[in-house]
Tab-separated table of C-alpha atoms in Angstrom:
chain	number	residue	atom	x	y	z
M	1	MET	CA	7.279	-19.272	30.685
M	2	GLU	CA	5.169	-16.495	32.168
M	3	HIS	CA	1.815	-15.548	30.684
M	4	ASN	CA	1.735	-12.314	28.692
M	5	ASP	CA	-1.032	-9.740	28.509
M	6	HIS	CA	-2.492	-11.223	25.336
M	7	ASP	CA	-2.859	-14.940	26.152
M	8	HIS	CA	-5.650	-16.651	24.231
M	9	PRO	CA	-7.175	-19.903	25.490
M	10	ASN	CA	-7.719	-21.485	22.070
M	11	GLY	CA	-4.035	-21.071	21.271
M	12	VAL	CA	-4.559	-19.893	17.686
M	13	ILE	CA	-3.358	-16.638	16.108
M	14	ILE	CA	-4.256	-15.749	12.516
M	15	LEU	CA	-2.384	-13.082	10.568
M	16	ARG	CA	-3.150	-11.807	7.079
M	17	VAL	CA	0.007	-11.513	4.972
M	18	TYR	CA	0.284	-11.385	1.168
M	19	ILE	CA	2.149	-14.534	0.100
M	20	HIS	CA	2.689	-14.910	-3.632
M	21	CYS	CA	5.242	-17.746	-3.815
M	22	ASP	CA	6.990	-20.512	-1.882
M	23	GLY	CA	9.871	-18.144	-1.145
M	24	CYS	CA	7.530	-15.751	0.677
M	25	GLY	CA	6.051	-18.633	2.627
M	26	ASP	CA	9.489	-19.884	3.682
M	27	GLU	CA	10.528	-16.381	4.754
M	28	VAL	CA	7.437	-15.987	6.936
M	29	PHE	CA	7.835	-19.485	8.396
M	30	LYS	CA	11.487	-18.923	9.350
M	31	CYS	CA	10.650	-15.539	10.897
M	32	LEU	CA	8.026	-17.023	13.234
M	33	ARG	CA	9.396	-20.489	13.915
M	34	GLY	CA	10.936	-20.823	17.365
M	35	TYR	CA	9.816	-17.359	18.492
M	36	GLN	CA	8.723	-17.190	22.133
M	37	GLY	CA	5.426	-18.980	22.683
M	38	VAL	CA	5.140	-20.271	19.102
M	39	GLU	CA	4.416	-24.008	18.955
M	40	GLY	CA	3.525	-24.336	15.294
M	41	VAL	CA	3.198	-22.302	12.082
M	42	GLU	CA	0.927	-23.087	9.142
M	43	ILE	CA	1.046	-21.104	5.876
M	44	ASP	CA	-2.198	-20.741	3.901
M	45	ALA	CA	-0.806	-19.124	0.750
M	46	LYS	CA	-4.074	-19.433	-1.172
M	47	ASN	CA	-5.950	-17.241	1.301
M	48	HIS	CA	-2.854	-15.187	2.313
M	49	LYS	CA	-3.108	-16.237	5.943
M	50	VAL	CA	-0.588	-17.398	8.544
M	51	ILE	CA	-1.966	-19.620	11.307
M	52	ILE	CA	0.159	-19.728	14.464
M	53	LYS	CA	-0.373	-22.141	17.355
M	54	GLY	CA	0.721	-21.251	20.859
M	55	GLU	CA	-1.346	-20.273	23.882
M	56	LYS	CA	1.415	-18.101	25.308
M	57	ALA	CA	2.427	-16.370	22.084
M	58	ASP	CA	1.765	-12.619	21.939
M	59	PRO	CA	-0.297	-11.730	18.807
M	60	ILE	CA	0.851	-8.100	18.748
M	61	LYS	CA	4.546	-8.947	19.092
M	62	LEU	CA	4.262	-11.607	16.384
M	63	ALA	CA	2.593	-9.178	13.986
M	64	GLN	CA	5.206	-6.504	14.706
M	65	ARG	CA	8.065	-8.986	14.294
M	66	LEU	CA	6.746	-10.252	10.964
M	67	ARG	CA	6.191	-6.704	9.707
M	68	LYS	CA	9.697	-5.648	10.721
M	69	LYS	CA	11.509	-8.730	9.411
M	70	THR	CA	9.739	-9.063	6.056
M	71	GLY	CA	8.641	-5.478	5.371
M	72	LYS	CA	5.185	-6.765	4.433
M	73	HIS	CA	1.817	-5.402	5.495
M	74	VAL	CA	0.566	-7.601	8.366
M	75	GLU	CA	-2.984	-7.593	9.719
M	76	LEU	CA	-4.084	-9.360	12.905
M	77	ILE	CA	-7.303	-11.279	12.171
M	78	HIS	CA	-7.581	-13.393	15.323
M	79	PRO	CA	-7.779	-12.838	18.216
M	80	LYS	CA	-9.537	-9.493	18.048
M	81	LEU	CA	-7.815	-6.882	20.176
M	82	PRO	CA	-9.775	-5.341	23.042
M	83	LYS	CA	-10.722	-1.697	22.498
M	84	GLN	CA	-8.191	-0.455	25.038
M	85	ASP	CA	-5.375	-2.314	23.284
M	86	LYS	CA	-6.330	-0.744	19.971
M	87	GLU	CA	-6.333	2.734	21.469
M	88	LYS	CA	-2.989	2.114	23.180
M	89	LYS	CA	-1.463	0.826	19.957
M	90	LYS	CA	-2.818	3.841	18.062
M	91	MET	CA	-1.166	6.190	20.549
M	92	GLU	CA	2.170	4.367	20.417
M	93	GLU	CA	2.430	4.163	16.644
M	94	PRO	CA	2.913	7.350	14.574
M	95	HIS	CA	-0.098	8.330	12.498
M	96	GLU	CA	0.402	7.446	8.851
M	97	LYS	CA	-2.008	8.662	6.204
M	98	THR	CA	-3.231	6.143	3.652
M	99	ILE	CA	-2.946	7.378	0.080
M	100	GLU	CA	-3.668	6.020	-3.391
M	101	VAL	CA	-1.054	6.202	-6.132
M	102	VAL	CA	-1.851	5.543	-9.793
M	103	LEU	CA	1.086	4.206	-11.800
M	104	LYS	CA	1.628	3.632	-15.512
M	105	ILE	CA	3.560	0.393	-16.080
M	106	ASN	CA	3.834	-1.477	-19.388
M	107	MET	CA	2.463	-5.018	-19.046
M	108	HIS	CA	2.014	-7.501	-21.887
M	109	CYS	CA	0.064	-10.276	-20.161
M	110	GLU	CA	-1.351	-11.613	-16.905
M	111	GLY	CA	2.086	-13.000	-16.091
M	112	CYS	CA	3.541	-9.482	-16.192
M	113	ALA	CA	0.682	-8.231	-14.037
M	114	LYS	CA	1.322	-10.937	-11.438
M	115	GLN	CA	5.040	-10.096	-11.287
M	116	VAL	CA	4.290	-6.388	-10.863
M	117	LYS	CA	1.712	-7.085	-8.158
M	118	CYS	CA	4.053	-9.368	-6.224
M	119	CYS	CA	6.903	-6.868	-6.473
M	120	ILE	CA	4.816	-3.965	-5.167
M	121	TYR	CA	3.419	-6.008	-2.262
M	122	ASP	CA	7.003	-6.538	-1.087
M	123	MET	CA	7.359	-2.832	-0.327
M	124	GLU	CA	6.711	-1.794	3.254
M	125	GLY	CA	3.517	0.196	3.743
M	126	VAL	CA	1.637	-1.215	0.737
M	127	GLU	CA	-1.860	-2.404	1.666
M	128	ARG	CA	-3.633	-3.025	-1.643
M	129	VAL	CA	-2.642	-3.363	-5.317
M	130	ASP	CA	-5.110	-3.348	-8.240
M	131	VAL	CA	-3.806	-4.045	-11.754
M	132	ASP	CA	-5.475	-3.215	-15.090
M	133	VAL	CA	-3.455	-5.003	-17.802
M	134	GLU	CA	-5.405	-3.534	-20.739
M	135	LYS	CA	-4.785	0.059	-19.631
M	136	ASN	CA	-1.297	-0.640	-18.175
M	137	VAL	CA	-2.456	1.023	-14.970
M	138	VAL	CA	-1.683	-0.024	-11.395
M	139	LYS	CA	-3.442	1.483	-8.365
M	140	VAL	CA	-1.582	1.190	-5.072
M	141	LYS	CA	-3.030	2.012	-1.645
M	142	GLY	CA	-0.942	2.352	1.496
M	143	ASN	CA	1.216	4.730	3.520
M	144	MET	CA	4.283	4.617	1.283
M	145	ASP	CA	6.130	7.439	-0.497
M	146	PRO	CA	5.037	7.502	-4.199
M	147	HIS	CA	8.508	8.416	-5.486
M	148	LYS	CA	10.182	5.734	-3.375
M	149	LEU	CA	7.609	3.286	-4.727
M	150	VAL	CA	8.628	4.084	-8.312
M	151	GLU	CA	12.289	3.642	-7.360
M	152	PHE	CA	11.493	0.365	-5.585
M	153	ILE	CA	9.711	-1.043	-8.665
M	154	SER	CA	12.671	-0.069	-10.851
M	155	ASN	CA	15.284	-1.604	-8.548
M	156	ARG	CA	13.379	-4.694	-7.404
M	157	GLY	CA	11.258	-5.489	-10.449
M	158	GLY	CA	13.380	-4.001	-13.216
M	159	ARG	CA	10.406	-2.131	-14.663
M	160	SER	CA	9.836	1.492	-15.500
M	161	ALA	CA	6.943	3.094	-13.609
M	162	GLU	CA	5.432	6.538	-13.985
M	163	ILE	CA	3.149	8.353	-11.550
M	164	VAL	CA	-0.065	9.242	-13.382
M	165	GLN	CA	-2.008	12.389	-12.520
M	166	PRO	CA	-5.348	11.398	-10.907
M	167	ASP	CA	-8.525	11.912	-12.897
M	168	LEU	CA	-9.758	15.425	-12.100
M	169	THR	CA	-13.378	14.285	-11.986
M	170	LYS	CA	-12.549	11.745	-9.282
M	171	ALA	CA	-10.299	14.119	-7.385
M	172	LYS	CA	-13.152	16.463	-6.465
M	173	GLY	CA	-14.161	16.162	-2.851
M	174	GLU	CA	-10.911	14.430	-1.901
M	175	GLY	CA	-8.904	17.489	-0.921
M	176	VAL	CA	-7.483	18.079	-4.413
M	177	ASP	CA	-7.831	21.535	-5.933
M	178	CYS	CA	-9.438	21.047	-9.327
M	179	SER	CA	-10.343	24.696	-9.874
M	180	CYS	CA	-7.766	25.165	-12.606
M	181	ASN	CA	-6.532	23.226	-15.599
M	182	CYS	CA	-2.827	23.759	-16.191
M	183	TYR	CA	-2.996	22.771	-19.848
M	184	ALA	CA	-5.946	25.028	-20.570
M	185	SER	CA	-4.299	28.006	-18.894
M	186	GLN	CA	-1.117	27.563	-20.900
M	187	GLN	CA	-3.008	27.447	-24.189
M	188	ALA	CA	-5.488	30.243	-23.425
M	189	VAL	CA	-6.297	32.272	-26.539
M	190	TYR	CA	-7.498	35.835	-26.298
M	191	ALA	CA	-9.480	37.627	-28.963
M	192	PRO	CA	-7.297	40.105	-30.925
M	193	GLN	CA	-7.828	43.744	-30.088
M	194	ILE	CA	-7.943	45.373	-33.490
M	195	PHE	CA	-8.878	48.862	-32.351
M	196	SER	CA	-7.259	49.897	-29.095
M	197	ASP	CA	-5.650	53.096	-27.884
M	198	GLU	CA	-3.530	51.093	-25.462
M	199	ASN	CA	-2.168	48.718	-28.119
M	200	PRO	CA	0.552	50.383	-30.210
M	201	ASN	CA	0.538	47.435	-32.639
M	202	ALA	CA	-3.201	47.601	-33.265
M	203	CYS	CA	-4.341	48.101	-36.831
M	204	SER	CA	-5.255	51.726	-37.548
M	205	VAL	CA	-6.824	51.113	-40.955
M	206	MET	CA	-10.576	51.714	-40.898
């Protein structure tokens, strides 16, 4: 087999992938096993890492394959890409903006929180999930569509999710216009104009 542009003498590739159960581990293992240049695959579920052995395996192609086949967020930890490879990859891939979505999901215990977290991590584009069981709030960071995320949670996890409006105090400085408060404007109360020539309904009794 010919050498590719990303050969690595130590023959070890490490990918970061969120693995929450044996099923995830098996899916990742089957996706990588037997792929060109791969000599061995080790799943470190505790640290969410996949260790691949093979001096002639291409780290970039493996990461892309795993991302495409599983829909999970995949990060290449080792080997580190040269600067020119990073720039080339950045030019080839479309620019996707990372956003944070705050969701309201009813959770009764840590078990519920774990199920919700695992479900959300299965969606393509999700990079980080933080769960607050007491407040029933889930913060999701990634380049996914918020409305598709809600639909995904409903279909995959069987749970109802609601997009929560970000805290206005935290939104300042992040490109969000906080100059007006919709609720305040709707409930604005004006002082009555008792004496006014322009108001036909004004009281005329002195």
